[in-house]
Amino acid sequence: MLRSAVVSQKASLASVRPVPCRARVAVRSGNGPSPQYRENGADGSFSGGFSAAATPFDNYEFTPIREAKVSRAMTSRYFKDLDVYAESDIVIVGAGSAGLSCAYELSKIAPELKIAMIEQNVSPGGGAWLGGQLFSAMVVRKPANKILDELEVPYDDEGDFVVVKHAALFTSTLLSKVLQAPNVKLFNATAAEDLIIKEENGLKRVAGVVTNWTLVSLHHGTQSCMDPNVIEAKVVVSSTGHDGPMGASSVKRLAALGMVPSVPGMAALDMNSAEDKIVNNTREVVPGMILCGMELSEVDGSPRMGPTFGAMFVSGQKAAHVALAAYKKRQAVVAREEAVVA
């Protein structure tokens, strides 16, 4: 009885099932491995009376190319970048909103310097692709909206703050400006595994970063030894965010080396005090290392600000000026040492 009910139901469904007006049928041509496709109907026409709309991309053909040329086009440029930026003037670790703002500011005030950015993710931008709790809008407290005006990012003015309709609008605009800068190179999908530390006159100084592919960094425990690479730098700016799987990495390493006295960690949320503290505390924490953005909260114990982004922008911009001053100071030291040797 159950079987007859099922058969009856199938027959009923079959009677109302729509018949497609167009179907693509795979037909194997000769002995070739790939099936060719034809429209239903001997002449390939639509059986339902529809006609294909003409577009500017009909009968589109790409220029021919050899696969090896594609490979060489990518690898030759990347290895040239690795060679050029092996000795950078300033390295920025972390390409979130603070790091990108730092790179953007440096591209304006120091276009003659070589700036390398290290970003562990494939996609730069950090948490600035969305607002709070994965909502679209980005809230920026005044006067941090000045960078939005400079970048010509539109927003709704709410009096004491502004709202960008989608955080990705700001981040993509800022990212495009940074990537267009001729003196900035972004190495994404790359992790800063460690710091280069030099000791001079009894003082330790950050002198660069130790790098590896992020996927390698994540699998050191599953594979045999996979040694890293290095980038030397006069100054390192770290903006790796608050504590997380790979966050606050520079602060945690400095603490392990005894170069900062303690890492109290980020305090609970207080929006009104948090942003001021992040910007005002942006500084060179040890010789050669500038901290900006939420990584500062880990070493200072300052509050988190939650879903407002202005402090990230301004902290990054301030870090650019602090880094430039530290770079000039370091250059003066090197010049004196070279004069003594000469």
Coordinates of N, CA and C in Angstrom, one line a residue, residues 137-142 144-146 148-149 153-165 313:
A137 N 28.1 49.1 8.3 CA 28.5 50.6 8.5 C 29.7 50.7 9.4
M138 N 30.5 51.7 9.1 CA 31.7 52.1 9.9 C 31.4 53.4 10.6
V139 N 31.6 53.4 11.9 CA 31.4 54.6 12.7 C 32.8 55.2 13.0
V140 N 32.9 56.5 12.7 CA 34.2 57.3 12.9 C 33.9 58.5 13.7
R141 N 34.5 58.6 14.9 CA 34.3 59.8 15.7 C 35.1 61.0 15.2
K142 N 34.6 62.2 15.2 CA 35.3 63.4 14.8 C 36.4 63.7 15.8
A144 N 38.5 62.5 13.4 CA 39.2 61.5 12.5 C 38.6 61.4 11.1
N145 N 37.4 62.0 10.9 CA 36.8 62.0 9.6 C 37.7 62.8 8.6
K146 N 38.7 63.5 9.0 CA 39.5 64.3 8.1 C 40.2 63.4 7.0
L148 N 38.9 60.7 5.9 CA 37.8 60.3 4.9 C 37.6 61.4 3.9
D149 N 37.7 62.7 4.3 CA 37.6 63.8 3.4 C 38.8 63.8 2.4
V153 N 36.0 59.7 0.7 CA 35.1 58.6 1.0 C 33.8 59.3 1.6
P154 N 32.7 59.1 1.0 CA 31.4 59.7 1.5 C 30.9 59.2 2.8
Y155 N 30.2 60.0 3.5 CA 29.7 59.5 4.8 C 28.5 60.3 5.2
D156 N 27.7 59.8 6.2 CA 26.6 60.6 6.8 C 27.1 61.3 8.0
D157 N 26.9 62.6 8.1 CA 27.4 63.3 9.2 C 26.3 63.3 10.4
E158 N 26.7 62.7 11.5 CA 25.7 62.6 12.6 C 26.0 63.5 13.7
G159 N 26.8 64.6 13.4 CA 27.1 65.6 14.5 C 28.5 65.3 15.1
D160 N 28.6 64.5 16.1 CA 29.9 64.2 16.8 C 30.6 63.1 16.1
F161 N 30.0 62.4 15.2 CA 30.6 61.3 14.5 C 30.0 61.2 13.1
V162 N 30.7 60.4 12.3 CA 30.2 60.2 10.9 C 30.0 58.7 10.7
V163 N 29.3 58.3 9.7 CA 29.0 56.9 9.4 C 29.3 56.7 7.9
V164 N 30.2 55.8 7.6 CA 30.5 55.3 6.2 C 29.5 54.2 6.0
K165 N 28.8 54.2 4.8 CA 27.7 53.2 4.6 C 28.2 51.8 4.6
F313 N 42.9 54.9 12.5 CA 43.4 55.8 11.4 C 44.4 56.7 11.9

